mmCIF file of N, CA, C and O in Angstrom:
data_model
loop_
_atom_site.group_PDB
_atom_site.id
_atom_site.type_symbol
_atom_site.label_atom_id
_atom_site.label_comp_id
_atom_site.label_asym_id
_atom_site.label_seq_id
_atom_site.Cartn_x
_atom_site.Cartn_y
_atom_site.Cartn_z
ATOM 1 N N UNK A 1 -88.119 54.300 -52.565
ATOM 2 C CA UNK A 1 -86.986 55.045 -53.089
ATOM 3 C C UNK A 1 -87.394 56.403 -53.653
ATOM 4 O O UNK A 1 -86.593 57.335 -53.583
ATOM 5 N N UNK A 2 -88.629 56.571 -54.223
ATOM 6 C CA UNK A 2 -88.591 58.010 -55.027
ATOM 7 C C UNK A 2 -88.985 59.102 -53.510
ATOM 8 O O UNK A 2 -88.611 60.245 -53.773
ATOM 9 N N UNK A 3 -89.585 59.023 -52.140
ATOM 10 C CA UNK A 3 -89.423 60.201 -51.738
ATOM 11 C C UNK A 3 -87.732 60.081 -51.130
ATOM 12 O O UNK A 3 -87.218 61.199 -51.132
ATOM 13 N N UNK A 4 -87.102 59.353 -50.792
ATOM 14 C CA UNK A 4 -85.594 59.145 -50.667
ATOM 15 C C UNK A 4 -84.528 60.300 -51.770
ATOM 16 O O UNK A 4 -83.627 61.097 -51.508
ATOM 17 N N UNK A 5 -85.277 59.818 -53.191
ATOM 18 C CA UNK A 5 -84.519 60.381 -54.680
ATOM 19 C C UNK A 5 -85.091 61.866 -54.595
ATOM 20 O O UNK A 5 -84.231 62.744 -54.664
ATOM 21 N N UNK A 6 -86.193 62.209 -54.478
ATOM 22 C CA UNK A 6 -86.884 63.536 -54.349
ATOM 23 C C UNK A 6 -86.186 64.347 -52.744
ATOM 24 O O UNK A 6 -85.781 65.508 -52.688
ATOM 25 N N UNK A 7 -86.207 63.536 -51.793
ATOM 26 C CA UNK A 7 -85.549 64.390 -50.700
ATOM 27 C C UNK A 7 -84.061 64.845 -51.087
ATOM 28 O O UNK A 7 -83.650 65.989 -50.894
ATOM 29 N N UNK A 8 -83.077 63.505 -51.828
ATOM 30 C CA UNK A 8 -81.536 64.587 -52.238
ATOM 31 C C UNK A 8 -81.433 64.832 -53.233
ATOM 32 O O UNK A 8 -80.276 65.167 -53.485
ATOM 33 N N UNK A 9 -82.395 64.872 -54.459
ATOM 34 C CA UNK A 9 -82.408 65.504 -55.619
ATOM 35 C C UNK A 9 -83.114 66.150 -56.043
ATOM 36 O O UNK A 9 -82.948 66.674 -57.144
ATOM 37 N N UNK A 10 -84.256 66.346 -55.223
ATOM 38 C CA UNK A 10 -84.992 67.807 -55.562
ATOM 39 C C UNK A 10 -86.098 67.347 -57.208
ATOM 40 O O UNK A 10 -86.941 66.478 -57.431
ATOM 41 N N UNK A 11 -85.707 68.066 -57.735
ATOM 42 C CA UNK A 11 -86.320 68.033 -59.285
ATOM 43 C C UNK A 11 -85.374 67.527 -60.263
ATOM 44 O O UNK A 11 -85.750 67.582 -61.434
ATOM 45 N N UNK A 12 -84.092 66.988 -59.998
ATOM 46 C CA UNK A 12 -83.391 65.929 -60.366
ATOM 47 C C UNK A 12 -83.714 64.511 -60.565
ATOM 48 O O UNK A 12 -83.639 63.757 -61.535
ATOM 49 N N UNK A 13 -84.067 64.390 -59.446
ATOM 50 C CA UNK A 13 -84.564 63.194 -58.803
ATOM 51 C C UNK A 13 -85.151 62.377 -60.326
ATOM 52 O O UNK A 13 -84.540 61.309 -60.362
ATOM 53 N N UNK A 14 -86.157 62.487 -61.659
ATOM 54 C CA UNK A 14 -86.682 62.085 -62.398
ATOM 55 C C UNK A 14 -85.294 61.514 -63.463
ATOM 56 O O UNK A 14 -85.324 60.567 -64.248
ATOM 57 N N UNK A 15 -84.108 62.465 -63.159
ATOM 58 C CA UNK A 15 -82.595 62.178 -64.148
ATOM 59 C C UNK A 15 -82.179 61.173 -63.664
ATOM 60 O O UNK A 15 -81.530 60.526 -64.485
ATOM 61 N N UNK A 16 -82.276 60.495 -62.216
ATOM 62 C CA UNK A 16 -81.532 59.817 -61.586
ATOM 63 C C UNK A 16 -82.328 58.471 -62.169
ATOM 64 O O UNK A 16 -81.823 57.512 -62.752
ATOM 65 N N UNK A 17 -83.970 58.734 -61.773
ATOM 66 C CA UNK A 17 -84.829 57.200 -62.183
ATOM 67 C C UNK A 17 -84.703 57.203 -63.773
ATOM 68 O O UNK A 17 -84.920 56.068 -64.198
ATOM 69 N N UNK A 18 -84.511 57.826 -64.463
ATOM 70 C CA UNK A 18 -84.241 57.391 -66.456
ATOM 71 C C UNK A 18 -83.035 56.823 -66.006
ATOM 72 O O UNK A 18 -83.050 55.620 -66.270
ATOM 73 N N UNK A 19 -81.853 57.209 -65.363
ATOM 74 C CA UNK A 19 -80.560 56.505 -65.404
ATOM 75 C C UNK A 19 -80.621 54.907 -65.228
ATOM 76 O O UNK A 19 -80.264 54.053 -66.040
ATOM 77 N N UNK A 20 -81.283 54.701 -63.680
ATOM 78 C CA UNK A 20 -81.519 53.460 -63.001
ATOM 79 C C UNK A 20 -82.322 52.410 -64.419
ATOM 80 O O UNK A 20 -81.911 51.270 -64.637
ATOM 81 N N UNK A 21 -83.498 53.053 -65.266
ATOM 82 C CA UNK A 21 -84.210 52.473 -65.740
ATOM 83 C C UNK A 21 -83.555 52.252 -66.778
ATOM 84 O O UNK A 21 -84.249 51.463 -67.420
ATOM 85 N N UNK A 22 -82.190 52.571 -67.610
ATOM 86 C CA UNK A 22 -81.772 52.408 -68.340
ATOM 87 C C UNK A 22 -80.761 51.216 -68.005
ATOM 88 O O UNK A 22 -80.360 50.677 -69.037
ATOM 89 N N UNK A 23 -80.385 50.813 -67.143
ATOM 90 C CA UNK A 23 -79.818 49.807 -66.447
ATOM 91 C C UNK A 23 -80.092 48.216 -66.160
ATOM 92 O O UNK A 23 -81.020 47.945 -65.398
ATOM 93 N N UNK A 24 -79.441 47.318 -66.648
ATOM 94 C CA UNK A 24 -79.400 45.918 -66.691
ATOM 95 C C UNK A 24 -80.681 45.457 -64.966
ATOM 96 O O UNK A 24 -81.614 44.656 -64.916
ATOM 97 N N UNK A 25 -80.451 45.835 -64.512
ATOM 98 C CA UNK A 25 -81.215 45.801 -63.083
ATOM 99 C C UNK A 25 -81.540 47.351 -62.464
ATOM 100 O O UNK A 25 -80.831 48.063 -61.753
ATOM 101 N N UNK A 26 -83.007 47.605 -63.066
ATOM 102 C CA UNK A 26 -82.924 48.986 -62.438
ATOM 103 C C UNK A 26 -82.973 48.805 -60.966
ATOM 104 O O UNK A 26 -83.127 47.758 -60.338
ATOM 105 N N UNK A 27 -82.799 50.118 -60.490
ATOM 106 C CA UNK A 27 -82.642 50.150 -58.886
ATOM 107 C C UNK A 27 -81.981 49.349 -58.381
ATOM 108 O O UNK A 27 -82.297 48.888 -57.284
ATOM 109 N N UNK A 28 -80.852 48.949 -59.052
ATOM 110 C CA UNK A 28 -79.889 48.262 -57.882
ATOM 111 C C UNK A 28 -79.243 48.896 -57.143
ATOM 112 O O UNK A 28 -78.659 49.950 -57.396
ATOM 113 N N UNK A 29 -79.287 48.169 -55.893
ATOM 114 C CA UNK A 29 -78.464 48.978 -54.815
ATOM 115 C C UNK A 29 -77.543 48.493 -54.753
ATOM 116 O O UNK A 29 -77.280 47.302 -54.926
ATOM 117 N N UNK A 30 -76.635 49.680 -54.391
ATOM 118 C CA UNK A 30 -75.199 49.449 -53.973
ATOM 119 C C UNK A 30 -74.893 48.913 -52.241
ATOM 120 O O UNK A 30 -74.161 48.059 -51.741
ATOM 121 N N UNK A 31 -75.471 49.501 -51.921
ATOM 122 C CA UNK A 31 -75.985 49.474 -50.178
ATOM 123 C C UNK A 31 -77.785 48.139 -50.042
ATOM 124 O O UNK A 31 -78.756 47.969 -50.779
ATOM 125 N N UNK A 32 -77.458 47.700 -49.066
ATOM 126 C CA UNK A 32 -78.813 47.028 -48.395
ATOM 127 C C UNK A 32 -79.153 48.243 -47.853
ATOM 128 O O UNK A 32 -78.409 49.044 -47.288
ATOM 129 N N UNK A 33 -80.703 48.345 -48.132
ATOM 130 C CA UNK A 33 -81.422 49.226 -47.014
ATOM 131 C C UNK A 33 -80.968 48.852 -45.446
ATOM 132 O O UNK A 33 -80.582 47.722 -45.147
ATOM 133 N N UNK A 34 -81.061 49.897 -44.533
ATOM 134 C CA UNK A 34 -80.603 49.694 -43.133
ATOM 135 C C UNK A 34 -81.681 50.268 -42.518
ATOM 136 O O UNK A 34 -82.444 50.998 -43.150
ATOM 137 N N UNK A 35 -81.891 49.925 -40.899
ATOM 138 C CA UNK A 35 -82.661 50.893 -40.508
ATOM 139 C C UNK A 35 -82.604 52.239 -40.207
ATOM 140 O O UNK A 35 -83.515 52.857 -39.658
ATOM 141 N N UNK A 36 -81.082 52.904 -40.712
ATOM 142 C CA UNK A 36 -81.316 54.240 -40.961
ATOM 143 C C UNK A 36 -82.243 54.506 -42.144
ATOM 144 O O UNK A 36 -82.779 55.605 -42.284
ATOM 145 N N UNK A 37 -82.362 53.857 -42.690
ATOM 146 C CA UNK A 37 -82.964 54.263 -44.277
ATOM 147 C C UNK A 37 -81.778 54.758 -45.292
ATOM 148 O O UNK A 37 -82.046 55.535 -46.208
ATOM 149 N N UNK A 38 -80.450 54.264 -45.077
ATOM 150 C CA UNK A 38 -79.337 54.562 -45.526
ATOM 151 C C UNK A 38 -79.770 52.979 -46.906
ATOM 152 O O UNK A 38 -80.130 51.807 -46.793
ATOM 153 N N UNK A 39 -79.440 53.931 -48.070
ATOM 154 C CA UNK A 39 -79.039 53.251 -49.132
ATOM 155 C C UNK A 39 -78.734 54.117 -50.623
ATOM 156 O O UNK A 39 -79.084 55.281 -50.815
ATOM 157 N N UNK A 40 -78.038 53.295 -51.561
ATOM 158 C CA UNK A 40 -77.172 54.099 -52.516
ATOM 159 C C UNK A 40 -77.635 53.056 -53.516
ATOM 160 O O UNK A 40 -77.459 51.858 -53.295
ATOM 161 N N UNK A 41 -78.331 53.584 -54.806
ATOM 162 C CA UNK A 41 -78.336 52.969 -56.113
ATOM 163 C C UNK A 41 -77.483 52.809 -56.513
ATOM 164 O O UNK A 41 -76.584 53.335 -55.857
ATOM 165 N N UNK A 42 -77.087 52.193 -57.542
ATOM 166 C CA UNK A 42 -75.868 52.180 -58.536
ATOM 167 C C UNK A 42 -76.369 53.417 -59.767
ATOM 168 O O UNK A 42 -75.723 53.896 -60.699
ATOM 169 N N UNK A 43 -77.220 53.569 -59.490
ATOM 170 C CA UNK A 43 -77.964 54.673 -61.027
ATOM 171 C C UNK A 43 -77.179 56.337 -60.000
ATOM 172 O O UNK A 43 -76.442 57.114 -60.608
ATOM 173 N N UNK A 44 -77.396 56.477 -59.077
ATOM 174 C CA UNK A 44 -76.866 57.459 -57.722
ATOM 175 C C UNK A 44 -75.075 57.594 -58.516
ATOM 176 O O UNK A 44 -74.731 58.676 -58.992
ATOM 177 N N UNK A 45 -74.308 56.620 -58.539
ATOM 178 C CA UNK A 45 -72.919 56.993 -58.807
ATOM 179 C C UNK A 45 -73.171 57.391 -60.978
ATOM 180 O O UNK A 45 -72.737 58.421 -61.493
ATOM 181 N N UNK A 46 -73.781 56.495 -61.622
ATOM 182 C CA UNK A 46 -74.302 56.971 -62.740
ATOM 183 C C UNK A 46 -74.684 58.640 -62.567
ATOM 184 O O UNK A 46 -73.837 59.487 -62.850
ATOM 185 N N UNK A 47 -75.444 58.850 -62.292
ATOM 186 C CA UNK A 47 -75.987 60.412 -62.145
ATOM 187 C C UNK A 47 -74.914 61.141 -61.633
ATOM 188 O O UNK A 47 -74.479 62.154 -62.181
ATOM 189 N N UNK A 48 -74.303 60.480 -60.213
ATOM 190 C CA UNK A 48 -72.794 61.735 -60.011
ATOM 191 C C UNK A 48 -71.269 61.602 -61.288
ATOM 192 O O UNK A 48 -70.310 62.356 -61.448
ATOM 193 N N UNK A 49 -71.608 60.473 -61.896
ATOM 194 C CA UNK A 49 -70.549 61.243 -62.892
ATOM 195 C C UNK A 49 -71.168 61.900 -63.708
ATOM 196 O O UNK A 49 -70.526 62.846 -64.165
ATOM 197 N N UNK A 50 -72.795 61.697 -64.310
ATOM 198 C CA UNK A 50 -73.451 63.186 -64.739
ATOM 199 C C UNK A 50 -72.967 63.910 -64.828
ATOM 200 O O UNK A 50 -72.613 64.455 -65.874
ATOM 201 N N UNK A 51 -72.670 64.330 -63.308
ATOM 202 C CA UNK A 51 -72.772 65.845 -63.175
ATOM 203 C C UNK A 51 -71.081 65.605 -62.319
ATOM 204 O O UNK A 51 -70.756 65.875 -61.163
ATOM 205 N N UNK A 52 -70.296 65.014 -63.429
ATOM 206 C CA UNK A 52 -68.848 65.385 -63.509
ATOM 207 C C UNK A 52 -68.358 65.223 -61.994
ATOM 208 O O UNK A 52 -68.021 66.218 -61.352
ATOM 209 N N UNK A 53 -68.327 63.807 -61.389
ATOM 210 C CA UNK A 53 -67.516 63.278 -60.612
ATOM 211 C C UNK A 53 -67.251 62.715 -60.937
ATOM 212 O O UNK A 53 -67.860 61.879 -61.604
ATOM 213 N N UNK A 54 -65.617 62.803 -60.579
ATOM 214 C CA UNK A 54 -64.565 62.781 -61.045
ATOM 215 C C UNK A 54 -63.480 60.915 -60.276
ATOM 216 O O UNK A 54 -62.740 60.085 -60.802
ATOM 217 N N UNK A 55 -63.909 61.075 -59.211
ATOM 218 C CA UNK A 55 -63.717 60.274 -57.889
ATOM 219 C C UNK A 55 -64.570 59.298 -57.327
ATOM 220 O O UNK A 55 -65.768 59.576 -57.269
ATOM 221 N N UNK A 56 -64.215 58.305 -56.941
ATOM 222 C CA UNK A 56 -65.105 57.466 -55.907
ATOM 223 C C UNK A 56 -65.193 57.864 -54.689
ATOM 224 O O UNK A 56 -66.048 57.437 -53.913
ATOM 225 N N UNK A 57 -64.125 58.917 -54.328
ATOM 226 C CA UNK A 57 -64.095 60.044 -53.082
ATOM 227 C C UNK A 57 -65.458 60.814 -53.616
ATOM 228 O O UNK A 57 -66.428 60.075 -53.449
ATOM 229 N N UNK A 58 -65.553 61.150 -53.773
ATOM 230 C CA UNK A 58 -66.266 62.597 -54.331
ATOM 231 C C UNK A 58 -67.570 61.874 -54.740
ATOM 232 O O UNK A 58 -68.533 62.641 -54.727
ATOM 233 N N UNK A 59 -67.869 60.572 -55.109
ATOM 234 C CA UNK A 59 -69.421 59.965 -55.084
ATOM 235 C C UNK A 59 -69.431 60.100 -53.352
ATOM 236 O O UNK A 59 -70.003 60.990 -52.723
ATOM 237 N N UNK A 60 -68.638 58.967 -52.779
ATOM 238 C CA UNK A 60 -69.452 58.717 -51.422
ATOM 239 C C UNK A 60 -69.135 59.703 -50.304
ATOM 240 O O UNK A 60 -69.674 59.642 -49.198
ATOM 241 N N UNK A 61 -68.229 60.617 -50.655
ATOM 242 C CA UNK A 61 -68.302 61.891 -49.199
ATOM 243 C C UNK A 61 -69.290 62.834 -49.715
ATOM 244 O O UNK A 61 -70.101 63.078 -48.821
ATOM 245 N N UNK A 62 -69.622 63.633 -51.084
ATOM 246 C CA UNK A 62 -70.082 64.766 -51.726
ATOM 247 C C UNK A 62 -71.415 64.096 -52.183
ATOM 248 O O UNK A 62 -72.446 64.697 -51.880
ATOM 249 N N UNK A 63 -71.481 63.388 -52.603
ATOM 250 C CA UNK A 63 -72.494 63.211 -53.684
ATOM 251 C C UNK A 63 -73.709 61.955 -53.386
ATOM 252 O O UNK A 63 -74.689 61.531 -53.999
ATOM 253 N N UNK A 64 -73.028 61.648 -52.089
ATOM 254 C CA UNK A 64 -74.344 60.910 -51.316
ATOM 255 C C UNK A 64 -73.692 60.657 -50.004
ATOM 256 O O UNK A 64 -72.546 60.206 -50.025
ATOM 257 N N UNK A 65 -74.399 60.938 -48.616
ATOM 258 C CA UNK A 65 -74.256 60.377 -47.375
ATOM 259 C C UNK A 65 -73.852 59.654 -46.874
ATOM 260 O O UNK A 65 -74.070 59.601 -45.664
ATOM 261 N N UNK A 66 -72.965 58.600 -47.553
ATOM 262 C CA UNK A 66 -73.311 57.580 -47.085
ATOM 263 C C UNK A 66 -71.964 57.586 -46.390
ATOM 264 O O UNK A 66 -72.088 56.915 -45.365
ATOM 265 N N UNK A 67 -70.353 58.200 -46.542
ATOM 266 C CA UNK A 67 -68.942 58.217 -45.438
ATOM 267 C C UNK A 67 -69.606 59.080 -44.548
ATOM 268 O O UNK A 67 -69.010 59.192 -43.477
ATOM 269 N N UNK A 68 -70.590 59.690 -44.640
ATOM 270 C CA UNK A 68 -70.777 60.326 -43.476
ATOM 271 C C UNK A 68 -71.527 59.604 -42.237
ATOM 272 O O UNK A 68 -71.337 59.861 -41.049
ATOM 273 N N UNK A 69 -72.326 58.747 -42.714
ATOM 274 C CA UNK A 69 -73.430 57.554 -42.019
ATOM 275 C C UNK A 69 -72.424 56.584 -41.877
ATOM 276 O O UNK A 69 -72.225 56.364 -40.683
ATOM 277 N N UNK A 70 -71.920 56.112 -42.405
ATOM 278 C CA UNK A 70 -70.926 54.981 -42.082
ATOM 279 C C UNK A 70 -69.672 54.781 -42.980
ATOM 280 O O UNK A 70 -69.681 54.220 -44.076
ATOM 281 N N UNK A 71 -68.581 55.327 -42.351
ATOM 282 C CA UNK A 71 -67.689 54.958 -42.932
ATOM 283 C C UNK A 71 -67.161 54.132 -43.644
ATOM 284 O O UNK A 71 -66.693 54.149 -44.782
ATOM 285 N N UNK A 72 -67.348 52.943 -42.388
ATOM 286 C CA UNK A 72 -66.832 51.249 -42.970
ATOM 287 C C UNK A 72 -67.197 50.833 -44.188
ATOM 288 O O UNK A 72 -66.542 50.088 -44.917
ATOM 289 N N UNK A 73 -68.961 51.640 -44.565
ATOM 290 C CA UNK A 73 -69.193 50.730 -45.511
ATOM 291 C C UNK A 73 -68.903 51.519 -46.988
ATOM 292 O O UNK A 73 -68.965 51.078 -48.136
ATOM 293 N N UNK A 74 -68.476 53.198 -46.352
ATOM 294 C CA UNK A 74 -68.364 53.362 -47.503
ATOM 295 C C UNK A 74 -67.047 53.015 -48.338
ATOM 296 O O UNK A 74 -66.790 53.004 -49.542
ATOM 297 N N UNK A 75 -66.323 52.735 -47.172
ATOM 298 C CA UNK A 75 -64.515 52.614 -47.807
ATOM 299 C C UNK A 75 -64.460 50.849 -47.995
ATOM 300 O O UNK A 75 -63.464 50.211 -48.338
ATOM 301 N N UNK A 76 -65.673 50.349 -47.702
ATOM 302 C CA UNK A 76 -66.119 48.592 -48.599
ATOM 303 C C UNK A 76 -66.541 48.730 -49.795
ATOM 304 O O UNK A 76 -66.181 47.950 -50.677
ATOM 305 N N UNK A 77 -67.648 50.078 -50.103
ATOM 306 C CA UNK A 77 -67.951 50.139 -51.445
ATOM 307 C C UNK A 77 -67.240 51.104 -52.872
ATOM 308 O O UNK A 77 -67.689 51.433 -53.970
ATOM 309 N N UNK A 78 -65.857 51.327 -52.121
ATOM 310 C CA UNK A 78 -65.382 52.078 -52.710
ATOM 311 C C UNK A 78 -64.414 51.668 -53.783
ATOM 312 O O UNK A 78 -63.850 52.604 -54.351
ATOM 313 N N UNK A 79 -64.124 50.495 -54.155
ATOM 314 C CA UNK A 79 -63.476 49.562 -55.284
ATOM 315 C C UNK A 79 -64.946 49.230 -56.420
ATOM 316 O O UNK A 79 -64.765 49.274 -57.637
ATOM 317 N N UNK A 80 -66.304 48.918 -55.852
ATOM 318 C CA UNK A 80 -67.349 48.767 -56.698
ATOM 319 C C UNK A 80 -67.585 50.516 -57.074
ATOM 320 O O UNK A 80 -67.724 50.576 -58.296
ATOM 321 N N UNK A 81 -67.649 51.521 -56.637
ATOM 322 C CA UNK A 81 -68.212 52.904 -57.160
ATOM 323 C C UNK A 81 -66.658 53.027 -58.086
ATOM 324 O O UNK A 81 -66.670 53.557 -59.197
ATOM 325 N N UNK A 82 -65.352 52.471 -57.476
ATOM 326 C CA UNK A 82 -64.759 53.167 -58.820
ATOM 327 C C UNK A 82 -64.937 52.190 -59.961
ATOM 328 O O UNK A 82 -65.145 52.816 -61.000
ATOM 329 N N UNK A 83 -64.928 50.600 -60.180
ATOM 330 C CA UNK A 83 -65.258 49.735 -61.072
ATOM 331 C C UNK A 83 -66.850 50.448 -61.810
ATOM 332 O O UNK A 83 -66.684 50.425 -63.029
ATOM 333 N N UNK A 84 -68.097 50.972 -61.511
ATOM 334 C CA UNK A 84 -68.951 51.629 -61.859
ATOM 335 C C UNK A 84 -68.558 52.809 -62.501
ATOM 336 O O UNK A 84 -69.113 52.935 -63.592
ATOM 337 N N UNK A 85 -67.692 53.836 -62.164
ATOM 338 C CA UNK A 85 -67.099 55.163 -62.679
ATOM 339 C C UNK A 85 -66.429 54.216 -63.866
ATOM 340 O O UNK A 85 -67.007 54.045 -64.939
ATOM 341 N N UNK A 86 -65.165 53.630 -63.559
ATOM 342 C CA UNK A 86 -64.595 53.154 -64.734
ATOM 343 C C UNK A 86 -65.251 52.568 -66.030
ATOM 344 O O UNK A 86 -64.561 52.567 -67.049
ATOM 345 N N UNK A 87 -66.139 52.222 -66.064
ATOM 346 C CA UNK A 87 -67.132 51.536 -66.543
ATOM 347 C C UNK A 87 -67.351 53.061 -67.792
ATOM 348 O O UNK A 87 -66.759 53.427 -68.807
ATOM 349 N N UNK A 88 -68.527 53.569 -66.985
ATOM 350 C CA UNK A 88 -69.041 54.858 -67.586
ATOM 351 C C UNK A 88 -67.910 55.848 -67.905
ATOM 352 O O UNK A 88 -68.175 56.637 -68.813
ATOM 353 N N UNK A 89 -66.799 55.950 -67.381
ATOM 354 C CA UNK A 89 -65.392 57.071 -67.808
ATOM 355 C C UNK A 89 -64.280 56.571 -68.989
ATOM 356 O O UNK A 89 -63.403 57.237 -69.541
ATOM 357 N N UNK A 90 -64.647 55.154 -69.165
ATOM 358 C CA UNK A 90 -63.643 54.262 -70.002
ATOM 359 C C UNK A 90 -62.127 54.591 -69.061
ATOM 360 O O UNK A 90 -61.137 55.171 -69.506
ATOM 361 N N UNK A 91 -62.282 54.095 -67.815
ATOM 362 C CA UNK A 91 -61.125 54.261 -67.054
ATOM 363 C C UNK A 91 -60.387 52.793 -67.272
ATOM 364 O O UNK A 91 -60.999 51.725 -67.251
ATOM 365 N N UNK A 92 -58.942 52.934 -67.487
ATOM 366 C CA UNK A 92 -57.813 51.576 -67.391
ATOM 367 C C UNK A 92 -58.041 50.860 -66.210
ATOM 368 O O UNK A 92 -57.680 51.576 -65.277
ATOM 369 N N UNK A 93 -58.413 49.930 -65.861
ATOM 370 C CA UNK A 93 -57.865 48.686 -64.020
ATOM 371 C C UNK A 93 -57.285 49.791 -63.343
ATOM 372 O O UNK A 93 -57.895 50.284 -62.394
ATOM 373 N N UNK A 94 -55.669 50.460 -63.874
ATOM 374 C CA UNK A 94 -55.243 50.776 -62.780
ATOM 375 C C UNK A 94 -55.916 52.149 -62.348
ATOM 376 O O UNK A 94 -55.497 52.464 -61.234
ATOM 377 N N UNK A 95 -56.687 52.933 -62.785
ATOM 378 C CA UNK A 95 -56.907 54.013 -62.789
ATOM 379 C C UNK A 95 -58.041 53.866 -61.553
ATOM 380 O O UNK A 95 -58.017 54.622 -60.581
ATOM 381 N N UNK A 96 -59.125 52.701 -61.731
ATOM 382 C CA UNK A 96 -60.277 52.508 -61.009
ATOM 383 C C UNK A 96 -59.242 52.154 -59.461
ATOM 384 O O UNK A 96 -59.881 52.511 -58.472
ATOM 385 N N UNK A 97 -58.192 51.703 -59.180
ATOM 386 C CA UNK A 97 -57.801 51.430 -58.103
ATOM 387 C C UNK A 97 -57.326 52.707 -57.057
ATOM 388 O O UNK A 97 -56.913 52.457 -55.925
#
């Protein structure tokens, strides 16, 4: 995972692993690794509301690859990234839907 975190975060990349490590299960993934090498932490949607996302749109089209690599799975993980946002935003049930 860290040349993965270093290839889309650059010198970020160290904000993203304190996030994960601050976490009940660091490095959990949201995604199974694939043989694209396609996968998404849960510390990944942590770090994009960081930096003020707003959306579970806006984690998985903007803020990581992954509607672009596969749709299906991103519009499967898209009730868990907003339950994760809601979480960290103090969002209401209906708001995460």
């Amino acid at each position: 995972d860290a040349r993965r975190l270093t290839a889309r975060y650059g010198d970020r990349a160290p904000d993203v692993v304190r996030l994960a490590a601050k976490g009940p299960a660091p490095f959990a993934p949201l995604t199974p690794p694939d043989q694209r090498g396609l996968r998404v932490l849960e510390a990944e949607v942590e770090f994009a509301v960081s930096e003020y996302a707003c959306t579970a749109l806006d984690v998985l089209v903007r803020r990581t690859p992954l509607a672009t690599i596969d749709y299906y799975q991103a519009r499967a993980l898209a009730p868990k990234v907003g339950e994760l946002m809601g979480e960290r935003l103090c969002w209401a049930l209906t708001k995460q839907s």
